[in-house]
mmCIF file of C-alpha atoms and ligand atoms in Angstrom:
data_model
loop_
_atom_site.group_PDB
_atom_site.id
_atom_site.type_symbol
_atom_site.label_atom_id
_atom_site.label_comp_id
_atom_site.label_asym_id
_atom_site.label_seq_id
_atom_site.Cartn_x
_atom_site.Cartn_y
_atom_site.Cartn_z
ATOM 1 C CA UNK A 117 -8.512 -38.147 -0.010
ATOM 2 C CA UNK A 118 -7.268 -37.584 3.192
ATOM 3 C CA UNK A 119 -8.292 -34.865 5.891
ATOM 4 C CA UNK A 120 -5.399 -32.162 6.638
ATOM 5 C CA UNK A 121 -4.237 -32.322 10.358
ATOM 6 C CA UNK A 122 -1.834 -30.335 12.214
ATOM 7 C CA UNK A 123 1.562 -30.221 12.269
ATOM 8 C CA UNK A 124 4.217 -28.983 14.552
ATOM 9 C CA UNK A 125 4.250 -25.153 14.210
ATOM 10 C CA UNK A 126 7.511 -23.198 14.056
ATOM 11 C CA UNK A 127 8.866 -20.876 16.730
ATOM 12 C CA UNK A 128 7.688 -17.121 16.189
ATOM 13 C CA UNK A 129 9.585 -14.938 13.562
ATOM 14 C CA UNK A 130 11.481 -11.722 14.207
ATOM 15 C CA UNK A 131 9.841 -8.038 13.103
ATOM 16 C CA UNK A 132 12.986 -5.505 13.472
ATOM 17 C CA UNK A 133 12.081 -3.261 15.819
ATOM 18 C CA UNK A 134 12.635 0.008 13.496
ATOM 19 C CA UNK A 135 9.129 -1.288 11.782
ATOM 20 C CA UNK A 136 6.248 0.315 13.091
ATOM 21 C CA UNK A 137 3.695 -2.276 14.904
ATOM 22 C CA UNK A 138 -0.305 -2.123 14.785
ATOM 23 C CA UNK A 139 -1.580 -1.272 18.582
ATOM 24 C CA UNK A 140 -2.710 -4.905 19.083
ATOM 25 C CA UNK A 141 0.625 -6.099 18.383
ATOM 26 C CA UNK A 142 1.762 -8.323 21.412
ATOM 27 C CA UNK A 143 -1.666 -7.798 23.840
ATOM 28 C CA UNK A 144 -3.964 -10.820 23.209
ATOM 29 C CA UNK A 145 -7.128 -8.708 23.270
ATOM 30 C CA UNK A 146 -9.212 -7.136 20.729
ATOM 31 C CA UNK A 147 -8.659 -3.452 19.268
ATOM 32 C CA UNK A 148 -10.716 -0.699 21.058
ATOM 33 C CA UNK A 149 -14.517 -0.521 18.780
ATOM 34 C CA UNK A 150 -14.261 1.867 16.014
ATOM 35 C CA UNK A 151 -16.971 4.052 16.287
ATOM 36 C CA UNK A 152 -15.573 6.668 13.253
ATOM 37 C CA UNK A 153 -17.069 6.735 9.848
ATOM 38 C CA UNK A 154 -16.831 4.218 7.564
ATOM 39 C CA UNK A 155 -15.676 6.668 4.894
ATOM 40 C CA UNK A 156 -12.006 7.270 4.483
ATOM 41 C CA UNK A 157 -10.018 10.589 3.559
ATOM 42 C CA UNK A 158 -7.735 10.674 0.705
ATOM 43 C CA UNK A 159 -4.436 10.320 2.955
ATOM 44 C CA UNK A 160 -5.753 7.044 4.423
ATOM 45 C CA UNK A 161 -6.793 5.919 1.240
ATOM 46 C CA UNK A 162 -3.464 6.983 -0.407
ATOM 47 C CA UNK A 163 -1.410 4.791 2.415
ATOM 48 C CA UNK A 164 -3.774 2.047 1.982
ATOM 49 C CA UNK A 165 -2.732 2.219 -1.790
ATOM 50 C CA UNK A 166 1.245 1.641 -0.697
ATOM 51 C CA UNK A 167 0.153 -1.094 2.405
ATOM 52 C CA UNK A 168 -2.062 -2.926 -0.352
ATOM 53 C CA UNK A 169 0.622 -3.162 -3.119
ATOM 54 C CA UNK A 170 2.785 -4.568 -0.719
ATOM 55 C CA UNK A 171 0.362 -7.105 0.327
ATOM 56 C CA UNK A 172 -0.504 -8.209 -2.683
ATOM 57 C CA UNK A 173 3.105 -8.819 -3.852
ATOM 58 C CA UNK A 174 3.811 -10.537 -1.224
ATOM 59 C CA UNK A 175 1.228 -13.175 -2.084
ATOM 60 C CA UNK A 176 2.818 -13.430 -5.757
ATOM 61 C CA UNK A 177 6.214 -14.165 -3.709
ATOM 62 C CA UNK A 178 4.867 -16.549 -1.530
ATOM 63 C CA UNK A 179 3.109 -18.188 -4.304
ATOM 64 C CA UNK A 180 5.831 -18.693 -6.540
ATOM 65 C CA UNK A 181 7.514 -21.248 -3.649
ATOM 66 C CA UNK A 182 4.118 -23.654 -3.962
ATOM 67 C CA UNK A 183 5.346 -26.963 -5.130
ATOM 68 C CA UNK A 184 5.160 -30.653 -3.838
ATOM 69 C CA UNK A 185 7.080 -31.055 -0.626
ATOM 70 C CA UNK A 186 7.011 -27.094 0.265
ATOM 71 C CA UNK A 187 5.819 -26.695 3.343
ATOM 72 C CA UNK A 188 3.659 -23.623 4.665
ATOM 73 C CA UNK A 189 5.662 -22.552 7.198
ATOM 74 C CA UNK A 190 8.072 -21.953 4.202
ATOM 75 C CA UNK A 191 5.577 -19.653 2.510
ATOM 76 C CA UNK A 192 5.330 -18.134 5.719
ATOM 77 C CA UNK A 193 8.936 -17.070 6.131
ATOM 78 C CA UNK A 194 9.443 -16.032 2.428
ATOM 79 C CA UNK A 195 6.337 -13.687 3.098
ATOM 80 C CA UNK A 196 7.487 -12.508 6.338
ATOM 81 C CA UNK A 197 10.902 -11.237 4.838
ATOM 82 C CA UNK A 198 9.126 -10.002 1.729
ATOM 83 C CA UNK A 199 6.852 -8.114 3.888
ATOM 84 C CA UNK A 200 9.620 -6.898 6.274
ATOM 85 C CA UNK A 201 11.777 -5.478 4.047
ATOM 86 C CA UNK A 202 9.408 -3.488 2.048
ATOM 87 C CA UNK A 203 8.954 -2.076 6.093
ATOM 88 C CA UNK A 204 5.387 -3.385 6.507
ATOM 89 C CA UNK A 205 4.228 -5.264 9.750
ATOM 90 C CA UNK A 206 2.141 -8.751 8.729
ATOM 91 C CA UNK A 207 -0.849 -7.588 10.118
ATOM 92 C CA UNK A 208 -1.973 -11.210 11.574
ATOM 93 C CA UNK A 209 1.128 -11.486 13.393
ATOM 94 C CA UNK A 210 0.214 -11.183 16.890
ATOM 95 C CA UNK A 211 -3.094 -10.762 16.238
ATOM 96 C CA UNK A 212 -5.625 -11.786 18.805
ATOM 97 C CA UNK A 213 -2.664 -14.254 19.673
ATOM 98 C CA UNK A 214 -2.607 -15.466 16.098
ATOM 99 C CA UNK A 215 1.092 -16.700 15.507
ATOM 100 C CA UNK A 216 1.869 -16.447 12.041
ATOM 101 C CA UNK A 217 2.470 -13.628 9.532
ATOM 102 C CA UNK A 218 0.058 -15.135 6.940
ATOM 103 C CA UNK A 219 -2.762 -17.679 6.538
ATOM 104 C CA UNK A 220 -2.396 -20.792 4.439
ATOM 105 C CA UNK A 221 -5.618 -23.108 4.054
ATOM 106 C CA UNK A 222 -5.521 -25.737 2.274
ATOM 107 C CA UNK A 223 -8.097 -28.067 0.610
ATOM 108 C CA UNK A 224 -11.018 -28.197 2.875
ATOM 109 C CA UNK A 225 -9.668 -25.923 5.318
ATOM 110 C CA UNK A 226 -12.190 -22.746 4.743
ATOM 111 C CA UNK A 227 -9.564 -19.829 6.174
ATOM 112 C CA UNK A 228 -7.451 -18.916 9.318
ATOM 113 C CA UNK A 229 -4.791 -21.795 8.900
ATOM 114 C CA UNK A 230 -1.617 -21.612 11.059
ATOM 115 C CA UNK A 231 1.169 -21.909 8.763
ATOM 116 C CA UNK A 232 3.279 -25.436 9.796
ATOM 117 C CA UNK A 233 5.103 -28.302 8.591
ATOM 118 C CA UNK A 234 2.902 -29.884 6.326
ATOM 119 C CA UNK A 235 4.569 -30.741 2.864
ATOM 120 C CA UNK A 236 2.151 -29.455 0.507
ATOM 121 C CA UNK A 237 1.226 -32.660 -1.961
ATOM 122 C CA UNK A 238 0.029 -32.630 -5.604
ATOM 123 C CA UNK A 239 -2.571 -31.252 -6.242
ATOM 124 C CA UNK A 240 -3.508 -29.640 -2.907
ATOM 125 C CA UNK A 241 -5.803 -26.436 -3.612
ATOM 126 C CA UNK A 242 -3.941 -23.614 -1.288
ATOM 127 C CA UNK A 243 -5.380 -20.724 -0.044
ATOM 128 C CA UNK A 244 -2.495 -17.272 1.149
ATOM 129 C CA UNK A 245 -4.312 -14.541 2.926
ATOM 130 C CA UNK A 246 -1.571 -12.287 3.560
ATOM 131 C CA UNK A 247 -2.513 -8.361 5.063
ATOM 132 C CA UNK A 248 0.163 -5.820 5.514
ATOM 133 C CA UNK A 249 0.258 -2.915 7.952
ATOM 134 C CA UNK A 250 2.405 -0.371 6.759
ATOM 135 C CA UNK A 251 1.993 3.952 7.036
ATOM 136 C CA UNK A 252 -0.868 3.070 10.143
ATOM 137 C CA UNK A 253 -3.340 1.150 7.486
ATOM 138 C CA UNK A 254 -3.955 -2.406 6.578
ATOM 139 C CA UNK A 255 -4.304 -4.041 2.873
ATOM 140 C CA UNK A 256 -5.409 -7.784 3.353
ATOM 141 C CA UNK A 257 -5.921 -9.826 0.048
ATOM 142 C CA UNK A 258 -6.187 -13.408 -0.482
ATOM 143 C CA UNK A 259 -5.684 -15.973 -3.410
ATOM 144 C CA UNK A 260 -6.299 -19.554 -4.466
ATOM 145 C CA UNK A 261 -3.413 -21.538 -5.859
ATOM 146 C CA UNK A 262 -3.274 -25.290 -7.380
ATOM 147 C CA UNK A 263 0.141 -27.424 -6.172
ATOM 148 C CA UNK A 264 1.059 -29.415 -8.869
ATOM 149 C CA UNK A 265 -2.001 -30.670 -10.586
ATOM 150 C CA UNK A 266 -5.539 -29.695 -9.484
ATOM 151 C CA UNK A 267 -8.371 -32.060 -10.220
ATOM 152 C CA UNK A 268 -11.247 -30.727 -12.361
ATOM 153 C CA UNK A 269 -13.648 -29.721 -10.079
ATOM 154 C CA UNK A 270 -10.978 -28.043 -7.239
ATOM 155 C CA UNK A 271 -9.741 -26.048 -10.426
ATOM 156 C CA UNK A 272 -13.248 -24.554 -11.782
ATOM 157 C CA UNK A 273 -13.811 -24.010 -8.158
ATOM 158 C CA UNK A 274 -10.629 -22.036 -8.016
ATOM 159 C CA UNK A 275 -11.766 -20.502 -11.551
ATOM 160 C CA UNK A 276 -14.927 -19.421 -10.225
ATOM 161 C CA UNK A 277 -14.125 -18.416 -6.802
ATOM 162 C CA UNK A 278 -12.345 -15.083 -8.665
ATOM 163 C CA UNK A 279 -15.404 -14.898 -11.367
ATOM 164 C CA UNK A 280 -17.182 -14.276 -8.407
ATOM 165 C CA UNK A 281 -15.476 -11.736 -6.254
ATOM 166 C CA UNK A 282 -14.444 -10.067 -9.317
ATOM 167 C CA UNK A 283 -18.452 -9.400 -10.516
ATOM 168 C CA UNK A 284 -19.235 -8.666 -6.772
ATOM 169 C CA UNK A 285 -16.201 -5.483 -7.315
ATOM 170 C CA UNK A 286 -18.253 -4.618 -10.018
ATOM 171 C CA UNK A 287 -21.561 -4.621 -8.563
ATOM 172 C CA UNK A 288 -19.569 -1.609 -6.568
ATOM 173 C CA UNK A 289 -21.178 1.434 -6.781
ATOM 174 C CA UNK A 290 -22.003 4.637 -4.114
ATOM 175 C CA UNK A 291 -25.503 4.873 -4.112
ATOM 176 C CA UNK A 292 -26.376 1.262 -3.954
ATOM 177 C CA UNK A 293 -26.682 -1.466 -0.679
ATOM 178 C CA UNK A 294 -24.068 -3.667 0.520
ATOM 179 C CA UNK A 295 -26.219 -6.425 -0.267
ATOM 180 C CA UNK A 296 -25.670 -6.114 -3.419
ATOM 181 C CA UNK A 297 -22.547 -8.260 -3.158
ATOM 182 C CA UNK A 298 -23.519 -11.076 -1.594
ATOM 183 C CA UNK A 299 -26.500 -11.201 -4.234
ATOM 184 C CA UNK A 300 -24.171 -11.424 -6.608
ATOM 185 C CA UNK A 301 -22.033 -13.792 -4.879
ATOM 186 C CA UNK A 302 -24.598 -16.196 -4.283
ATOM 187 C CA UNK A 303 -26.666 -15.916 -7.238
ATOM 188 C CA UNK A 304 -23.034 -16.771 -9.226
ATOM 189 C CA UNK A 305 -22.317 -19.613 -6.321
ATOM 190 C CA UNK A 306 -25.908 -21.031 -7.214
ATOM 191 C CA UNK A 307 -25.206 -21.833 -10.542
ATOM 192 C CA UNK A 308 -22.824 -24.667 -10.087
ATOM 193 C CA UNK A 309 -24.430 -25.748 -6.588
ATOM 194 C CA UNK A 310 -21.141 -24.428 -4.351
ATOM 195 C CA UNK A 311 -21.679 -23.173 -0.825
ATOM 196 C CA UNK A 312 -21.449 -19.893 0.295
ATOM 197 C CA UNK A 313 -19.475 -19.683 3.275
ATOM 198 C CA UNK A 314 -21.758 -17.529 5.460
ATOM 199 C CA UNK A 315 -19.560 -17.392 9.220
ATOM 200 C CA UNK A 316 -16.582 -15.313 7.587
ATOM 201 C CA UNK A 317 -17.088 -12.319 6.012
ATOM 202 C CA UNK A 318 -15.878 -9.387 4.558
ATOM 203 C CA UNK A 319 -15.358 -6.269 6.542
ATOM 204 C CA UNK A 320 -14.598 -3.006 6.714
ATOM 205 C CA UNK A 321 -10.629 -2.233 6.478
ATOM 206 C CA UNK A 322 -8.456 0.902 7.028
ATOM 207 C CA UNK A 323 -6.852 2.371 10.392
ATOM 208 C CA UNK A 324 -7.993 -1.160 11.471
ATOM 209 C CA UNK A 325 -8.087 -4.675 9.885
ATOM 210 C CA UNK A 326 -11.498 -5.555 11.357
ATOM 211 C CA UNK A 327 -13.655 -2.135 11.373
ATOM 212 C CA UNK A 328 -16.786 -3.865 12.440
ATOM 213 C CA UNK A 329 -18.329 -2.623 9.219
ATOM 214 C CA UNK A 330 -19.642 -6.915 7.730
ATOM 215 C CA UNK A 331 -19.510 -7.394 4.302
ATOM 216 C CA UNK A 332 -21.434 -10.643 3.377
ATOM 217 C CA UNK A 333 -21.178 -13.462 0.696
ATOM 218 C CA UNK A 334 -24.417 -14.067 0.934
ATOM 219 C CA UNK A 335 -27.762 -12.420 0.101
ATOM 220 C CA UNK A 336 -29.026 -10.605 3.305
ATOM 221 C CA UNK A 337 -31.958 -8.149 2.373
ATOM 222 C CA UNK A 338 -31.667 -6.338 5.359
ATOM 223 C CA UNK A 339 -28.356 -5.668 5.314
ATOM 224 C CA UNK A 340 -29.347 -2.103 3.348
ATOM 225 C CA UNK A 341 -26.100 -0.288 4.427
ATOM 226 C CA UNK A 342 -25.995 2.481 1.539
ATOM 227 C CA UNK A 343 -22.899 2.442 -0.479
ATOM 228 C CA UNK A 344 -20.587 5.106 -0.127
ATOM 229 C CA UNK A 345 -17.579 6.921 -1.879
ATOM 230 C CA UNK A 346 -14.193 6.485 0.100
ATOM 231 C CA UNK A 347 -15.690 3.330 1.828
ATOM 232 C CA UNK A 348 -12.940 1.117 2.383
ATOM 233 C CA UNK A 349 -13.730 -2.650 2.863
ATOM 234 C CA UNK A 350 -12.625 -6.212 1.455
ATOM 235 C CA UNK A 351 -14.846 -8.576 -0.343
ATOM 236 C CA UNK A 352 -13.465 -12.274 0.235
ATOM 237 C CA UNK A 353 -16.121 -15.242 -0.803
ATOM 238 C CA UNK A 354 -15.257 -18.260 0.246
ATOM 239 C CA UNK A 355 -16.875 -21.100 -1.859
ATOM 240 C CA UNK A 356 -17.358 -24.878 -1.243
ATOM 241 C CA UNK A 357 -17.597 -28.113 -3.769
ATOM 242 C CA UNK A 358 -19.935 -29.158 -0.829
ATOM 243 C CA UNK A 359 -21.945 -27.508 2.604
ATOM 244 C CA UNK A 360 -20.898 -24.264 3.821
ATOM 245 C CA UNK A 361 -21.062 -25.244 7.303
ATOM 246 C CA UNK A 362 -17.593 -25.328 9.733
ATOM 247 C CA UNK A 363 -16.105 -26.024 12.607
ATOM 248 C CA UNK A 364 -12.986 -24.350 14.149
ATOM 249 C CA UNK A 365 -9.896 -26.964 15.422
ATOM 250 C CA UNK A 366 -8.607 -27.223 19.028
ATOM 251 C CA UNK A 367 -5.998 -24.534 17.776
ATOM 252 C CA UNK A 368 -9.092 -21.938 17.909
ATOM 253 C CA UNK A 369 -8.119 -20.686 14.771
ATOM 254 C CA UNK A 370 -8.432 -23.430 11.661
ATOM 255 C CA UNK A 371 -11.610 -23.312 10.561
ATOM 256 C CA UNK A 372 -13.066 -26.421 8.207
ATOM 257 C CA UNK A 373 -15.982 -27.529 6.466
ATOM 258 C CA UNK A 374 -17.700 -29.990 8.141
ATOM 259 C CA UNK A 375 -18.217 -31.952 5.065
ATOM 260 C CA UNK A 376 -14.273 -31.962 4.034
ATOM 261 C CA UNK A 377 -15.537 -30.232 1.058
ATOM 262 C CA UNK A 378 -12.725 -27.840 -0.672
ATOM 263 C CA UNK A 379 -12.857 -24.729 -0.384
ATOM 264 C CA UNK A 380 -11.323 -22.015 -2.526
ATOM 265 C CA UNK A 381 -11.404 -18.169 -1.597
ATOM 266 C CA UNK A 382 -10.293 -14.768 -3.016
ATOM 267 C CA UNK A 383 -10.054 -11.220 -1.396
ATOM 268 C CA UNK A 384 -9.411 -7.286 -2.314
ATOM 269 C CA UNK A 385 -9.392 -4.453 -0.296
ATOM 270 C CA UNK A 386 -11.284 -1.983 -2.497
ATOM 271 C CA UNK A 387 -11.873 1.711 -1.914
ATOM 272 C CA UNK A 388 -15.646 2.849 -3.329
ATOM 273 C CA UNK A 389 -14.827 5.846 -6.420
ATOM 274 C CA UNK A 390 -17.137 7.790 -7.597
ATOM 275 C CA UNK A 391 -18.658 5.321 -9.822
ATOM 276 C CA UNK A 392 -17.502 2.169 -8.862
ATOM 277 C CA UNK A 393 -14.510 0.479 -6.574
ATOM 278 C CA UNK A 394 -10.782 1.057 -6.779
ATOM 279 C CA UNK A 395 -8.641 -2.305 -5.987
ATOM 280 C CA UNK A 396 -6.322 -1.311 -3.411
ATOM 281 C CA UNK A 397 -4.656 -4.545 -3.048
ATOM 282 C CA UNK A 398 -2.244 -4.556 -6.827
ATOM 283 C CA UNK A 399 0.180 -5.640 -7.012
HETATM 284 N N1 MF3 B 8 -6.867 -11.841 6.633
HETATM 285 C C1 MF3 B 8 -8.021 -12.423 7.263
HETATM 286 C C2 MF3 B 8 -9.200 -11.682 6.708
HETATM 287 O O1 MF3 B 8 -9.349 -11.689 5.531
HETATM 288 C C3 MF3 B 8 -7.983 -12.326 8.738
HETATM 289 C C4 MF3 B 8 -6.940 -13.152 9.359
HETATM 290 S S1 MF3 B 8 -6.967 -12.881 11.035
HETATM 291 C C5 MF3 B 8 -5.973 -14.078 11.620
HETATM 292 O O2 MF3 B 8 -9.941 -11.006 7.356
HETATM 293 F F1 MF3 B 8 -5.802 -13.790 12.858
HETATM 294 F F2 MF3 B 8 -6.531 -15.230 11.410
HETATM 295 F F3 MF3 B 8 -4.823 -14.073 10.999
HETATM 296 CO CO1 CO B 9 -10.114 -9.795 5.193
HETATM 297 CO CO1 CO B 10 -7.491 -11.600 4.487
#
């Protein structure tokens, strides 16, 4: 199989100017650290709800274009008008100089690809991560998608990859550690030998798309972080048919697995409830 390799990448797309921007928007460098708490009042959780939907819609949009000789620059610009008329800002746009509106990965490419004019081919495995700033709050979600035909493995992989974020939402609870979900992550992972990406992670998500609050894939006994309700964070696992470990291209952003192994990956921003985790990413 061959490796994926950059292509040209398009010029940068329009946001009307009556859409309201994230601060970062347009200034290369990183948001101010937030130093508030990690637990969110209803109204930001209730916004969230309305950025989320929105995001997660948008992937189903995007997705629906996938086919052989689509390229991701088109999934880009069907997600950027999606996104734009529903009045959100894509969140990644802009973003530490990032200069897209989504993320497409494909194959081995672990996350952070730069939408461009590669034609997507048969049975590419494609990654959208697509996060939506709307009412002052982020939703970020991601999915895995087969073009055309996947081959056995890349679809259980695919399969799996959800099995395992899904029991790591329900593994959820206030009360318990944050290390509870990469336990659960890994101990799944384990079972049919994948790698646990361990260099991206989830995070904390809200007011801002990186809160500095990690998330991990992985099981990390210290990380003993009590659970809390109105936490609001993503869990994202990105799993490998090979090794875990990357590299990131010339581009700065592209990251890959050093093996070429596939990767697939799913994410949800999630808001703890009393007794478990609220998906805030539905479409
Ligand atoms: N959406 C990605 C995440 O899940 C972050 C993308 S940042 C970008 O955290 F700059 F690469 F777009
Ligand atoms: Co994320
Ligand atoms: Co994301």
């Amino acid at each position: 199989m061959t490796h994926i390799k950059p292509y040209p990448i398009s010029p940068t797309l329009h946001v009307p100017a009556s859409i309201p921007r994230p601060e970062y928007a347009g200034k290369s460098r990183p948001e101010p650290p937030y130093t508030e708490s990690h637990v969110q009042p209803p109204e930001i959780i209730e916004a969230m709800r309305e950025a989320g939907r929105i995001a997660a819609q948008a992937i189903d949009v995007a997705a629906a274009e996938i086919a052989p000789g689509v390229t991701t620059d088109h999934l880009d610009k069907v997600a950027h008008e999606f996104i734009c008329d529903h009045g959100g800002y894509p969140s990644t746009l802009g973003y530490r100089d990032f200069p897209k509106s989504i993320c497409t990965s494909v194959n081995e490419v672990i996350c952070h690809g730069i939408p461009d004019a590669r034609p997507l081919e048969d049975g590419d495995l494609v990654k959208i991560d697509i996060t939506v700033f709307k009412n002052g709050v982020h939703g970020d979600n991601c999915a895995t998608f087969g073009c055309g035909t996947l081959d056995q493995a890349s679809h259980d992989l695919m399969v799996r990859t959800k099995e395992a974020m899904d029991r790591a939402i329900k593994a959820v609870k206030p009360g318990r550690q944050l290390n509870i979900i990469g336990r659960v992550i890994e101990a799944y992972a384990d079972r049919f030998g994948y790698g646990v990406v361990r260099d991206y992670t989830g995070h904390g998500v809200h007011r801002w798309f990186h809160s500095g609050l990690i998330v991990l894939h992985y099981d990390e006994p210290s990380l003993t972080t009590p659970i809390e309700k109105g936490m609001t964070f993503t869990i994202e696992p990105m799993l490998t048919l090979g090794d875990y470990h990357s590299h990131v291209w010339d581009d700065g952003w592209t990251v890959v697995t050093n093996d070429y192994s596939r990767v697939a990956q799913f994410e949800q921003s999630l808001v703890v409830t009393d007794d478990g985790a609220e998906i805030l990413t539905k479409p």
